[in-house]
Every structure is written in C-alpha cells, then in structure tokens.
CSV table of C-alpha atoms and ligand atoms in Angstrom, one decimal:
chain,number,residue,atom,x,y,z
A,1,UNK,CA,-29.9,16.8,6.8
A,2,UNK,CA,-27.3,14.1,6.2
A,3,UNK,CA,-24.9,16.6,4.7
A,4,UNK,CA,-25.4,18.9,7.7
A,5,UNK,CA,-24.2,16.2,10.1
A,6,UNK,CA,-21.6,14.6,7.9
A,7,UNK,CA,-18.4,14.2,9.8
A,8,UNK,CA,-16.0,13.4,7.0
A,9,UNK,CA,-15.9,15.3,3.8
A,10,UNK,CA,-13.5,14.8,0.9
A,11,UNK,CA,-11.9,17.5,-1.2
A,12,UNK,CA,-9.5,17.4,-4.1
A,13,UNK,CA,-6.9,18.7,-1.6
A,14,UNK,CA,-6.8,15.4,0.2
A,15,UNK,CA,-5.2,13.6,-2.7
A,16,UNK,CA,-1.8,13.1,-4.1
A,17,UNK,CA,-1.4,11.7,-7.6
A,18,UNK,CA,1.5,9.3,-8.3
A,19,UNK,CA,3.3,9.9,-11.6
A,20,UNK,CA,5.6,7.5,-13.3
A,21,UNK,CA,8.1,9.1,-15.6
A,22,UNK,CA,10.3,6.9,-17.8
A,23,UNK,CA,13.4,7.7,-19.8
A,24,UNK,CA,12.9,4.6,-21.9
A,25,UNK,CA,9.7,5.7,-23.8
A,26,UNK,CA,8.6,8.4,-26.2
A,27,UNK,CA,4.9,7.9,-25.7
A,28,UNK,CA,2.9,7.0,-22.7
A,29,UNK,CA,2.7,3.3,-21.9
A,30,UNK,CA,-0.3,1.8,-20.1
A,31,UNK,CA,0.4,-0.6,-17.2
A,32,UNK,CA,-1.5,-3.8,-17.8
A,33,UNK,CA,-2.1,-4.7,-14.2
A,34,UNK,CA,-3.3,-1.1,-13.3
A,35,UNK,CA,-6.0,0.0,-15.9
A,36,UNK,CA,-5.9,3.8,-16.3
A,37,UNK,CA,-2.4,4.2,-15.0
A,38,UNK,CA,0.5,5.1,-17.3
A,39,UNK,CA,4.2,5.6,-17.5
A,40,UNK,CA,4.8,8.9,-19.1
A,41,UNK,CA,7.8,10.1,-21.2
A,42,UNK,CA,9.8,13.1,-19.9
A,43,UNK,CA,8.0,15.3,-22.5
A,44,UNK,CA,4.5,14.1,-21.5
A,45,UNK,CA,4.9,14.2,-17.7
A,46,UNK,CA,5.0,18.0,-17.6
A,47,UNK,CA,1.6,18.3,-19.3
A,48,UNK,CA,0.2,15.5,-17.1
A,49,UNK,CA,1.3,17.3,-14.0
A,50,UNK,CA,-0.2,20.6,-15.2
A,51,UNK,CA,-3.4,18.7,-16.0
A,52,UNK,CA,-3.5,17.4,-12.4
A,53,UNK,CA,-3.2,20.9,-11.1
A,54,UNK,CA,-5.9,22.1,-13.5
A,55,UNK,CA,-8.2,19.5,-12.1
A,56,UNK,CA,-7.7,20.9,-8.6
A,57,UNK,CA,-5.1,18.6,-7.2
A,58,UNK,CA,-2.2,20.3,-5.5
A,59,UNK,CA,0.4,17.6,-5.2
A,60,UNK,CA,2.1,14.9,-7.3
A,61,UNK,CA,4.4,12.1,-6.2
A,62,UNK,CA,7.1,11.4,-8.9
A,63,UNK,CA,8.6,8.0,-9.5
A,64,UNK,CA,11.4,7.6,-12.1
A,65,UNK,CA,12.3,4.7,-14.4
A,66,UNK,CA,15.8,5.2,-15.6
A,67,UNK,CA,17.3,4.3,-19.0
A,68,UNK,CA,19.9,2.1,-17.3
A,69,UNK,CA,20.2,0.4,-13.9
A,70,UNK,CA,23.5,-0.6,-12.2
A,71,UNK,CA,24.9,-1.9,-8.9
A,72,UNK,CA,25.2,1.5,-7.4
A,73,UNK,CA,21.8,2.9,-8.4
A,74,UNK,CA,23.7,5.9,-9.9
A,75,UNK,CA,20.6,7.0,-11.8
A,76,UNK,CA,18.9,7.8,-8.5
A,77,UNK,CA,21.2,10.6,-7.6
A,78,UNK,CA,22.5,11.7,-11.0
A,79,UNK,CA,22.1,15.5,-11.7
A,80,UNK,CA,20.5,14.6,-15.0
A,81,UNK,CA,18.6,11.5,-13.7
A,82,UNK,CA,15.1,11.0,-14.8
A,83,UNK,CA,13.4,12.4,-11.7
A,84,UNK,CA,15.8,15.4,-11.6
A,85,UNK,CA,15.0,16.2,-15.3
A,86,UNK,CA,11.3,15.7,-14.8
A,87,UNK,CA,11.2,17.9,-11.7
A,88,UNK,CA,13.0,20.8,-13.3
A,89,UNK,CA,10.5,20.7,-16.2
A,90,UNK,CA,7.4,20.3,-14.0
A,91,UNK,CA,8.4,23.1,-11.6
A,92,UNK,CA,9.1,25.4,-14.5
A,93,UNK,CA,5.7,24.8,-16.0
A,94,UNK,CA,3.7,24.4,-12.8
A,95,UNK,CA,5.6,26.2,-10.0
A,96,UNK,CA,2.6,26.2,-7.6
A,97,UNK,CA,2.2,22.4,-7.8
A,98,UNK,CA,3.7,20.6,-4.8
A,99,UNK,CA,6.3,18.2,-6.2
A,100,UNK,CA,7.0,15.2,-3.9
A,101,UNK,CA,9.6,12.7,-5.0
A,102,UNK,CA,10.0,9.1,-4.2
A,103,UNK,CA,13.5,8.5,-2.7
A,104,UNK,CA,14.5,4.9,-3.1
A,105,UNK,CA,17.1,2.9,-5.0
A,106,UNK,CA,15.0,-0.1,-6.2
A,107,UNK,CA,14.1,1.4,-9.6
A,108,UNK,CA,17.8,2.2,-10.2
A,109,UNK,CA,19.5,-1.0,-8.9
A,110,UNK,CA,20.1,-3.8,-11.3
A,111,UNK,CA,19.0,-6.3,-8.7
A,112,UNK,CA,15.8,-4.3,-7.8
A,113,UNK,CA,16.3,-4.1,-4.0
A,114,UNK,CA,15.8,-0.9,-2.1
A,115,UNK,CA,19.4,-0.9,-0.9
A,116,UNK,CA,23.0,-1.8,-1.5
A,117,UNK,CA,23.3,-5.6,-1.2
A,118,UNK,CA,26.1,-8.0,-0.3
A,119,UNK,CA,25.9,-11.6,-1.3
A,120,UNK,CA,26.9,-14.2,1.2
A,121,UNK,CA,26.7,-17.5,-0.6
A,122,UNK,CA,23.0,-17.9,-1.4
A,123,UNK,CA,22.0,-15.3,1.1
A,124,UNK,CA,22.0,-11.6,0.6
A,125,UNK,CA,22.3,-8.8,3.1
A,126,UNK,CA,21.1,-5.2,2.7
A,127,UNK,CA,23.9,-2.9,3.9
A,128,UNK,CA,22.0,-0.2,5.9
A,129,UNK,CA,24.6,2.5,6.2
A,130,UNK,CA,25.9,2.3,2.7
A,131,UNK,CA,22.3,2.5,1.5
A,132,UNK,CA,21.5,5.6,3.7
A,133,UNK,CA,24.5,7.4,2.1
A,134,UNK,CA,23.1,6.9,-1.4
A,135,UNK,CA,19.6,7.9,-0.2
A,136,UNK,CA,21.0,11.1,1.2
A,137,UNK,CA,22.6,11.9,-2.1
A,138,UNK,CA,19.4,11.2,-3.9
A,139,UNK,CA,17.3,13.4,-1.6
A,140,UNK,CA,19.7,16.3,-1.9
A,141,UNK,CA,19.8,16.0,-5.7
A,142,UNK,CA,15.9,16.0,-5.8
A,143,UNK,CA,15.8,19.1,-3.6
A,144,UNK,CA,18.4,20.8,-5.9
A,145,UNK,CA,16.1,20.0,-8.9
A,146,UNK,CA,13.1,21.6,-7.2
A,147,UNK,CA,11.4,19.0,-5.0
A,148,UNK,CA,9.2,20.6,-2.4
A,149,UNK,CA,9.2,17.4,-0.4
A,150,UNK,CA,11.1,14.1,-0.5
A,151,UNK,CA,9.5,10.8,0.4
A,152,UNK,CA,12.0,8.1,1.4
A,153,UNK,CA,10.2,4.8,0.8
A,154,UNK,CA,13.1,2.4,1.6
A,155,UNK,CA,12.6,1.7,5.3
A,156,UNK,CA,16.4,1.7,6.2
A,157,UNK,CA,17.2,2.7,9.7
A,158,UNK,CA,18.4,6.3,10.4
A,159,UNK,CA,17.7,7.6,6.9
A,160,UNK,CA,15.3,10.4,7.9
A,161,UNK,CA,17.8,12.0,10.3
A,162,UNK,CA,20.6,11.7,7.8
A,163,UNK,CA,18.5,13.2,5.0
A,164,UNK,CA,17.3,16.1,7.2
A,165,UNK,CA,20.8,16.9,8.2
A,166,UNK,CA,22.1,16.8,4.6
A,167,UNK,CA,19.2,18.9,3.3
A,168,UNK,CA,19.9,21.5,6.0
A,169,UNK,CA,23.6,21.5,5.3
A,170,UNK,CA,22.9,22.0,1.6
A,171,UNK,CA,20.6,25.0,2.3
A,172,UNK,CA,17.4,23.1,1.7
A,173,UNK,CA,15.8,24.0,5.0
A,174,UNK,CA,12.4,24.3,3.5
A,175,UNK,CA,12.3,21.0,1.7
A,176,UNK,CA,10.0,18.7,3.7
A,177,UNK,CA,10.3,15.0,4.4
A,178,UNK,CA,7.3,12.6,4.0
A,179,UNK,CA,8.5,9.4,5.5
A,180,UNK,CA,7.2,6.0,4.6
A,181,UNK,CA,7.3,5.3,8.4
A,182,UNK,CA,5.1,2.3,8.7
A,183,UNK,CA,5.6,0.3,5.4
A,184,UNK,CA,4.5,-3.3,5.7
A,185,UNK,CA,5.8,-6.1,3.6
A,186,UNK,CA,2.6,-6.7,1.5
A,187,UNK,CA,1.3,-8.8,-1.3
A,188,UNK,CA,-0.6,-5.7,-2.5
A,189,UNK,CA,2.5,-4.1,-4.0
A,190,UNK,CA,2.6,-6.5,-6.9
A,191,UNK,CA,1.3,-4.4,-9.7
A,192,UNK,CA,3.4,-1.4,-8.7
A,193,UNK,CA,6.5,-3.3,-9.5
A,194,UNK,CA,5.3,-3.5,-13.1
A,195,UNK,CA,4.7,0.2,-13.1
A,196,UNK,CA,8.0,1.1,-11.6
A,197,UNK,CA,9.9,-1.8,-13.2
A,198,UNK,CA,11.4,-2.6,-9.9
A,199,UNK,CA,10.8,-6.3,-8.9
A,200,UNK,CA,13.6,-7.7,-6.9
A,201,UNK,CA,15.7,-10.2,-9.0
A,202,UNK,CA,16.3,-12.4,-6.0
A,203,UNK,CA,14.9,-12.8,-2.4
A,204,UNK,CA,12.2,-10.5,-1.1
A,205,UNK,CA,11.9,-7.3,0.9
A,206,UNK,CA,10.9,-8.8,4.2
A,207,UNK,CA,14.2,-8.0,5.8
A,208,UNK,CA,13.5,-4.3,5.6
A,209,UNK,CA,9.7,-4.0,5.5
A,210,UNK,CA,7.5,-4.7,8.4
A,211,UNK,CA,5.5,-7.8,9.3
A,212,UNK,CA,1.8,-7.2,8.9
A,213,UNK,CA,1.2,-8.8,12.3
A,214,UNK,CA,3.0,-6.0,14.2
A,215,UNK,CA,1.3,-2.8,15.3
A,216,UNK,CA,3.5,-1.8,18.2
A,217,UNK,CA,6.5,-2.0,16.0
A,218,UNK,CA,4.8,0.3,13.5
A,219,UNK,CA,4.3,2.8,16.2
A,220,UNK,CA,7.9,2.6,17.2
A,221,UNK,CA,9.0,3.1,13.6
A,222,UNK,CA,6.8,6.1,13.3
A,223,UNK,CA,8.2,7.6,16.6
A,224,UNK,CA,11.7,7.2,15.4
A,225,UNK,CA,11.0,8.9,12.1
A,226,UNK,CA,9.3,11.8,13.9
A,227,UNK,CA,12.3,12.1,16.2
A,228,UNK,CA,14.6,12.2,13.3
A,229,UNK,CA,12.6,15.0,11.6
A,230,UNK,CA,9.9,13.6,9.4
A,231,UNK,CA,7.2,16.3,8.6
A,232,UNK,CA,4.6,13.8,7.4
A,233,UNK,CA,4.5,10.2,8.3
A,234,UNK,CA,2.9,7.6,6.1
A,235,UNK,CA,1.2,4.3,6.6
A,236,UNK,CA,1.3,1.8,3.6
A,237,UNK,CA,-0.8,-0.1,2.4
A,238,UNK,CA,-4.2,1.4,3.3
A,239,UNK,CA,-7.3,-0.7,3.9
A,240,UNK,CA,-5.7,-3.7,5.6
A,241,UNK,CA,-4.0,-1.2,8.0
A,242,UNK,CA,-6.7,1.2,9.0
A,243,UNK,CA,-6.1,0.4,12.7
A,244,UNK,CA,-2.4,1.4,12.3
A,245,UNK,CA,-3.4,4.6,10.5
A,246,UNK,CA,-5.9,5.5,13.3
A,247,UNK,CA,-3.3,4.8,16.0
A,248,UNK,CA,-0.6,6.8,14.3
A,249,UNK,CA,-2.9,9.8,13.9
A,250,UNK,CA,-4.2,9.6,17.4
A,251,UNK,CA,-0.9,9.0,19.1
A,252,UNK,CA,1.4,11.5,17.3
A,253,UNK,CA,-1.0,14.1,16.0
A,254,UNK,CA,1.3,14.6,13.0
A,255,UNK,CA,0.2,15.1,9.5
A,256,UNK,CA,-0.4,11.5,8.4
A,257,UNK,CA,-0.5,10.2,4.9
A,258,UNK,CA,-1.7,6.8,3.6
A,259,UNK,CA,-0.8,5.1,0.4
A,260,UNK,CA,-3.7,3.3,-1.3
A,261,UNK,CA,-1.4,0.9,-3.2
A,262,UNK,CA,-1.4,-0.7,-6.6
A,263,UNK,CA,-2.9,-4.1,-5.5
A,264,UNK,CA,-5.7,-2.4,-3.7
A,265,UNK,CA,-6.4,-0.3,-6.8
A,266,UNK,CA,-6.2,-3.4,-9.1
A,267,UNK,CA,-8.6,-5.3,-6.9
A,268,UNK,CA,-11.3,-2.7,-7.2
A,269,UNK,CA,-10.7,-2.3,-10.9
A,270,UNK,CA,-11.1,-6.0,-11.4
A,271,UNK,CA,-14.4,-6.0,-9.5
A,272,UNK,CA,-15.6,-3.1,-11.6
A,273,UNK,CA,-14.6,-4.9,-14.8
A,274,UNK,CA,-16.6,-7.9,-13.7
A,275,UNK,CA,-19.6,-5.8,-13.1
A,276,UNK,CA,-19.5,-6.5,-9.4
A,277,UNK,CA,-18.9,-3.0,-8.2
A,278,UNK,CA,-19.8,0.6,-9.2
A,279,UNK,CA,-16.4,2.3,-9.4
A,280,UNK,CA,-17.3,5.8,-8.3
A,281,UNK,CA,-19.3,4.7,-5.2
A,282,UNK,CA,-16.7,2.1,-4.2
A,283,UNK,CA,-13.8,4.6,-4.5
A,284,UNK,CA,-15.6,7.4,-2.6
A,285,UNK,CA,-16.5,4.9,0.2
A,286,UNK,CA,-12.9,3.7,0.5
A,287,UNK,CA,-11.5,7.3,0.4
A,288,UNK,CA,-14.0,8.4,3.0
A,289,UNK,CA,-13.0,5.5,5.3
A,290,UNK,CA,-9.3,6.4,4.9
A,291,UNK,CA,-10.0,10.0,5.9
A,292,UNK,CA,-12.3,9.0,8.7
A,293,UNK,CA,-9.5,6.7,10.0
A,294,UNK,CA,-7.2,9.7,10.3
A,295,UNK,CA,-5.5,10.3,6.9
A,296,UNK,CA,-4.7,13.9,6.2
A,297,UNK,CA,-3.2,13.0,2.8
A,298,UNK,CA,-4.2,10.1,0.6
A,299,UNK,CA,-1.9,8.9,-2.2
A,300,UNK,CA,-4.1,7.3,-4.8
A,301,UNK,CA,-4.1,6.4,-8.5
A,302,UNK,CA,-7.7,7.7,-8.6
A,303,UNK,CA,-6.7,11.3,-7.6
A,304,UNK,CA,-7.6,12.7,-11.0
A,305,UNK,CA,-11.0,11.0,-11.1
A,306,UNK,CA,-11.7,12.0,-7.5
A,307,UNK,CA,-11.0,15.6,-8.3
A,308,UNK,CA,-13.5,15.5,-11.1
A,309,UNK,CA,-16.1,13.6,-9.1
A,310,UNK,CA,-15.9,15.9,-6.1
A,311,UNK,CA,-16.2,19.0,-8.3
A,312,UNK,CA,-19.3,17.8,-10.0
B,1,ZN,ZN1,12.4,0.7,-3.0
C-alpha cells in the first residue's frame, strides 16, 4: 500500500556520475577525503564511463586535471586538453552515454581561481569579461570533442549568453547548457578541491560565488541564466539549499539539477565509518528528499551504487 501511494520514486535515470580524469596518472588514484571516489587515467576513464552506462546510468559529468597549469588556463581550451581527449575516447566507446563537461578555469589556472585575475597590491580582482572569453573557447572546444552538454561552473556574469552564441555560431546548436546558476560559496566544497586539484592559492571564491544567506539573489541569478539560454539550471550544494531548489523548480519550471557536493558526501561517509549511519538507507533518504524538493537531475558520487541499489 505504501508503494501505491508513494509520491517520489527514484530511478537510475535521475543521477549523473562525476568523473575525474587526470593526465598526470597511469593508474586510478583514490581521493583520501572522498572514500570510493577516484581520479582515473585517460585510459581508464573510458571503461569507467562504459561501466556507468552498463549499470543503467545515462550521463556522466567530466572534470579534467591537466598535466600543467598556467596563468591563462590554456589546458582548458586546448584541442588536445585532458577533457577533450577523454571525451573523444568516451564518445567513441559509449556514443549513447550523455557526456556533460565541467567548464571552468580553476583546474587549469596556476593560481586555482575560476577566472583571470589581476593583482592590486595584496588584493586580487577576477576579470569577468576576460574570463568569459576563455570559458567560451573552452565550451566550444568541448562541443567539438563530442560533449552533449557543457556545464559552466564559474559563476561569471554573462557567460551563458556568450557560450550559447558561440556554440550556435560554431554549428553546435544541439549542444546543451547546464548552468551552475545558483552556486553558493560553501564550506562543503573542501574535499572536491583535493579531487580536482584546484584549491585557490590565495584569497577565496566569495567574490564570485553567492552568500548562503541570499535566496532572492539566487532566483535572480537563475532568471538571468535562463534568459541567456540555459537549458538546465543547477543549485549547489544540495541539502543546505533545499528551499532554493524548491523555489527554483516552482518559479521557473525548468529542468533543475542539484549537485550533492563532496563535503556532503564525505560527511555521510564519515558517519558510516563510525557506525552511526547505515549508508544505503541514508543515501536513499537524502536522494529522495532532493527529488521531492524538485530536482530532475541529481549529480552525486553515489550514482553507481544508487543504480545498483535501485535495480535490486
Ligand atoms: Zn572553478
């Protein structure tokens, strides 16, 4: 009877698996702060993507870790950059798998910020328009390498419109944009920076990520990104922002994604390791709550396990 009247049901199709691919390794490397999450080599990531598809997942979100970083983030938009190489290989082996790519500069910048910076004594500024230009180049190069959808995670102003225009002008009308529309400056991103090797070398990201206290601002950011052509809008992190997720889904009625981030993942893993929580039950409850709050798409490091649990 409970099943008959259940309002929210999870399926493997709700989840997107983040994949970290590194040019610097030959064999997968585990990430200490995120048990069960790995960086994969270019050779391994192809099999990993296919495995995800075999488990019933239909989309992956690819993050790259380049061999070298510089002040222009050249690895982000290089034809033979790590994401570009990984994409071509993944799409050749698994053409049906939806390949979404992270579009940002922080993994490729020597200073680890998401944009081009200018120092002003001890202060630094992020140069918005210069950054957008590089993000556009990155997005187009991902599309050229086979990305089905690009996901700009930087939070610069005007980047969705600029990317849409450039994709169209380059013939990639069908390449979608999933916008990190409401991305809050959050303590829960800590472990990700180990995974993506992208901690800022100075300062923090509060000048371009949102204050956790602001909901109306989040709605304005989402409205802007939709106006500029975002196909899917994302709220990030997840559990501390369920109200934002709900309001975004209710107000705009657009496909809405939520990113259950590294710190949220690490927190549950730590609870499980201490014997305080049962992992499967905890994860299913959390994922159900995200979907109930309006998420059409949930990006989670548990995507593989979820696909297995939901099949059983
Ligand atoms: Zn970034």
